[in-house]
Amino acid sequence: RRIQKQQAPTLGIVRLDYNYPPSAGDVDYPGSFDYDVIYRVVPGLTFEMAQSGKMTYKVQAEFEASIKWLESKNVSGITGDCGFMMAF
């Protein structure tokens, strides 16, 4: 039996400060999931910064604020839209 979308957990996704047209199946494409997804862009967090594994103090504060914002939305889990975020 498949659960209804409203009964499913909600995923929070931290996004790089980058816009592109995501394709179906991409983490940034809302239709890729059978449940609700809430996105939050971290201002100033570029791909290059994520790749380096080092944030400025300002971006770190924005990153932490983004996590807290997603938590305030009662998401069930939080992930990032870039594998290089594993350093954070």
XYZ file of N, CA and C in Angstrom:
264
model
N 0.845 -1.176 0.000
C 0.000 0.000 0.000
C 0.883 1.229 0.000
N 0.602 2.124 -0.883
C 1.380 3.362 -1.000
C 0.801 4.420 -0.057
N 1.684 5.114 0.683
C 1.183 6.145 1.595
C 0.852 7.404 0.816
N -0.054 8.171 1.329
C -0.432 9.437 0.722
C 0.696 10.450 0.944
N 0.866 11.358 -0.001
C 1.925 12.357 0.096
C 1.824 13.148 1.398
N 0.603 13.457 1.830
C 0.423 14.253 3.047
C 0.871 13.495 4.292
N 0.913 12.158 4.234
C 1.310 11.363 5.384
C 2.811 11.110 5.429
N 3.480 11.385 4.338
C 4.905 11.089 4.228
C 5.739 12.142 4.957
N 6.961 11.778 5.310
C 7.872 12.757 5.910
C 8.207 13.863 4.913
N 8.711 14.969 5.429
C 9.148 16.090 4.608
C 10.665 16.178 4.663
N 11.290 16.343 3.506
C 12.737 16.439 3.412
C 13.155 17.893 3.273
N 14.182 18.295 4.007
C 14.762 19.623 3.865
C 16.032 19.528 3.041
N 16.187 20.414 2.063
C 17.379 20.404 1.221
C 18.042 21.772 1.255
N 19.305 21.781 1.680
C 20.126 22.988 1.679
C 20.714 23.113 0.277
N 20.551 24.298 -0.320
C 20.999 24.495 -1.697
C 22.171 25.456 -1.782
N 23.026 25.199 -2.761
C 24.064 26.154 -3.108
C 23.410 27.426 -3.630
N 24.120 28.515 -3.593
C 23.641 29.788 -4.129
C 23.923 29.794 -5.632
N 23.091 29.039 -6.352
C 23.314 28.811 -7.775
C 21.990 28.427 -8.406
N 21.651 29.030 -9.517
C 20.415 28.697 -10.214
C 20.718 28.014 -11.529
N 20.015 26.945 -11.771
C 20.109 26.233 -13.037
C 18.785 25.502 -13.238
N 18.458 25.148 -14.444
C 17.209 24.423 -14.679
C 17.402 22.931 -14.390
N 16.967 22.449 -13.227
C 17.178 21.042 -12.889
C 16.297 20.118 -13.738
N 16.830 18.956 -14.033
C 16.103 17.947 -14.802
C 15.398 16.988 -13.854
N 14.393 16.311 -14.360
C 13.695 15.290 -13.573
C 14.727 14.294 -13.039
N 14.601 13.975 -11.778
C 15.541 13.069 -11.126
C 16.623 13.789 -10.336
N 16.850 15.058 -10.637
C 17.841 15.859 -9.918
C 17.294 16.213 -8.539
N 18.165 16.296 -7.548
C 17.749 16.631 -6.187
C 17.049 17.992 -6.123
N 17.386 18.898 -7.027
C 16.773 20.224 -7.035
C 15.480 20.293 -7.843
N 15.032 19.174 -8.367
C 13.779 19.120 -9.126
C 12.690 18.577 -8.203
N 11.747 19.427 -7.756
C 10.747 18.991 -6.772
C 9.961 17.758 -7.190
N 9.745 17.554 -8.483
C 9.002 16.394 -8.945
C 9.768 15.091 -8.837
N 11.031 15.161 -8.378
C 11.843 13.953 -8.239
C 11.421 13.114 -7.036
N 10.604 13.666 -6.178
C 10.257 13.003 -4.927
C 8.755 12.737 -4.840
N 8.400 11.656 -4.169
C 6.994 11.332 -3.924
C 6.529 11.866 -2.574
N 7.258 12.816 -2.034
C 6.906 13.422 -0.751
C 7.288 14.899 -0.818
N 6.878 15.639 0.187
C 7.145 17.077 0.207
C 8.622 17.362 0.465
N 9.107 18.388 -0.211
C 10.493 18.821 -0.081
C 10.485 20.327 0.136
N 11.296 20.783 1.093
C 11.447 22.211 1.349
C 12.903 22.566 1.077
N 13.100 23.559 0.228
C 14.446 23.985 -0.157
C 14.817 25.278 0.557
N 16.118 25.415 0.817
C 16.628 26.664 1.387
C 18.011 26.938 0.799
N 18.136 28.036 0.071
C 19.419 28.450 -0.504
C 20.258 29.113 0.590
N 21.541 28.803 0.606
C 22.480 29.452 1.524
C 23.145 30.590 0.751
N 22.779 31.834 1.052
C 23.380 32.961 0.335
C 24.909 32.952 0.438
N 25.554 33.061 -0.717
C 27.010 33.117 -0.751
C 27.708 31.768 -0.831
N 26.985 30.670 -0.642
C 27.606 29.339 -0.696
C 27.684 28.884 -2.151
N 28.828 29.132 -2.756
C 29.040 28.792 -4.156
C 29.549 27.356 -4.282
N 29.500 26.849 -5.507
C 30.045 25.518 -5.776
C 31.530 25.480 -5.431
N 32.246 26.522 -5.800
C 33.685 26.571 -5.536
C 33.981 26.558 -4.035
N 33.173 27.258 -3.271
C 33.356 27.272 -1.816
C 33.088 25.886 -1.239
N 32.025 25.242 -1.693
C 31.708 23.892 -1.218
C 32.836 22.934 -1.596
N 33.340 23.075 -2.802
C 34.414 22.211 -3.286
C 35.682 22.382 -2.448
N 35.937 23.598 -1.988
C 37.130 23.862 -1.177
C 36.990 23.327 0.241
N 35.757 23.138 0.696
C 35.526 22.658 2.053
C 35.670 23.735 3.113
N 35.746 24.993 2.687
C 35.920 26.106 3.628
C 34.897 27.194 3.346
N 34.243 27.652 4.410
C 33.266 28.739 4.300
C 33.813 29.992 4.957
N 33.357 31.132 4.495
C 33.637 32.377 5.208
C 32.758 32.383 6.463
N 33.068 33.239 7.406
C 32.250 33.333 8.617
C 30.815 33.739 8.283
N 30.685 34.649 7.318
C 29.349 35.107 6.924
C 28.535 33.959 6.319
N 29.143 33.191 5.426
C 28.434 32.070 4.810
C 28.136 30.986 5.849
N 29.056 30.764 6.768
C 28.809 29.784 7.825
C 27.586 30.184 8.652
N 27.474 31.464 8.969
C 26.301 31.948 9.712
C 25.025 31.740 8.891
N 25.086 31.989 7.580
C 23.934 31.768 6.696
C 23.585 30.282 6.619
N 24.611 29.436 6.572
C 24.414 27.984 6.534
C 23.686 27.521 7.796
N 24.176 27.970 8.947
C 23.550 27.601 10.221
C 22.120 28.124 10.304
N 21.891 29.336 9.815
C 20.533 29.899 9.813
C 19.620 29.087 8.898
N 20.145 28.616 7.782
C 19.349 27.801 6.863
C 18.950 26.476 7.501
N 19.878 25.862 8.223
C 19.579 24.606 8.926
C 18.493 24.848 9.977
N 18.650 25.908 10.750
C 17.648 26.222 11.780
C 16.289 26.514 11.157
N 16.275 27.191 10.014
C 15.023 27.497 9.335
C 14.343 26.208 8.891
N 15.114 25.295 8.309
C 14.537 24.011 7.891
C 14.022 23.229 9.096
N 14.763 23.247 10.191
C 14.295 22.577 11.417
C 12.990 23.192 11.902
N 12.843 24.512 11.764
C 11.609 25.172 12.206
C 10.408 24.759 11.356
N 10.680 24.220 10.176
C 9.619 23.735 9.289
C 9.288 22.271 9.567
N 9.905 21.721 10.610
C 9.651 20.339 11.052
C 9.954 19.294 9.990
N 11.051 19.511 9.251
C 11.445 18.500 8.281
C 11.914 17.249 9.023
N 11.803 16.125 8.355
C 12.207 14.852 8.965
C 13.699 14.600 8.829
N 14.323 15.208 7.845
C 15.752 15.067 7.617
C 16.230 16.204 6.739
N 17.530 16.450 6.765
C 18.111 17.534 5.971
C 19.300 16.984 5.195
N 19.364 17.337 3.928
C 20.488 16.968 3.077
C 20.881 18.182 2.245
N 21.933 18.039 1.473
C 22.384 19.119 0.615
C 22.242 18.742 -0.848
N 22.311 19.746 -1.716
C 22.178 19.476 -3.151
C 23.528 19.336 -3.837
N 24.598 19.217 -3.053
C 25.940 19.082 -3.613
C 26.756 18.142 -2.743
N 27.365 17.149 -3.337
C 28.167 16.184 -2.591
C 29.329 16.802 -1.849
N 29.826 17.938 -2.352
C 30.937 18.606 -1.671
C 30.520 19.196 -0.328
N 29.236 19.252 -0.038
C 28.782 19.755 1.267
C 29.121 18.787 2.396
N 29.592 17.593 2.051
C 29.924 16.616 3.088
C 30.995 17.150 4.045
N 31.779 18.117 3.597
C 32.807 18.711 4.461
C 32.203 19.583 5.558
N 30.914 19.918 5.410
C 30.281 20.810 6.373
C 29.396 20.041 7.313
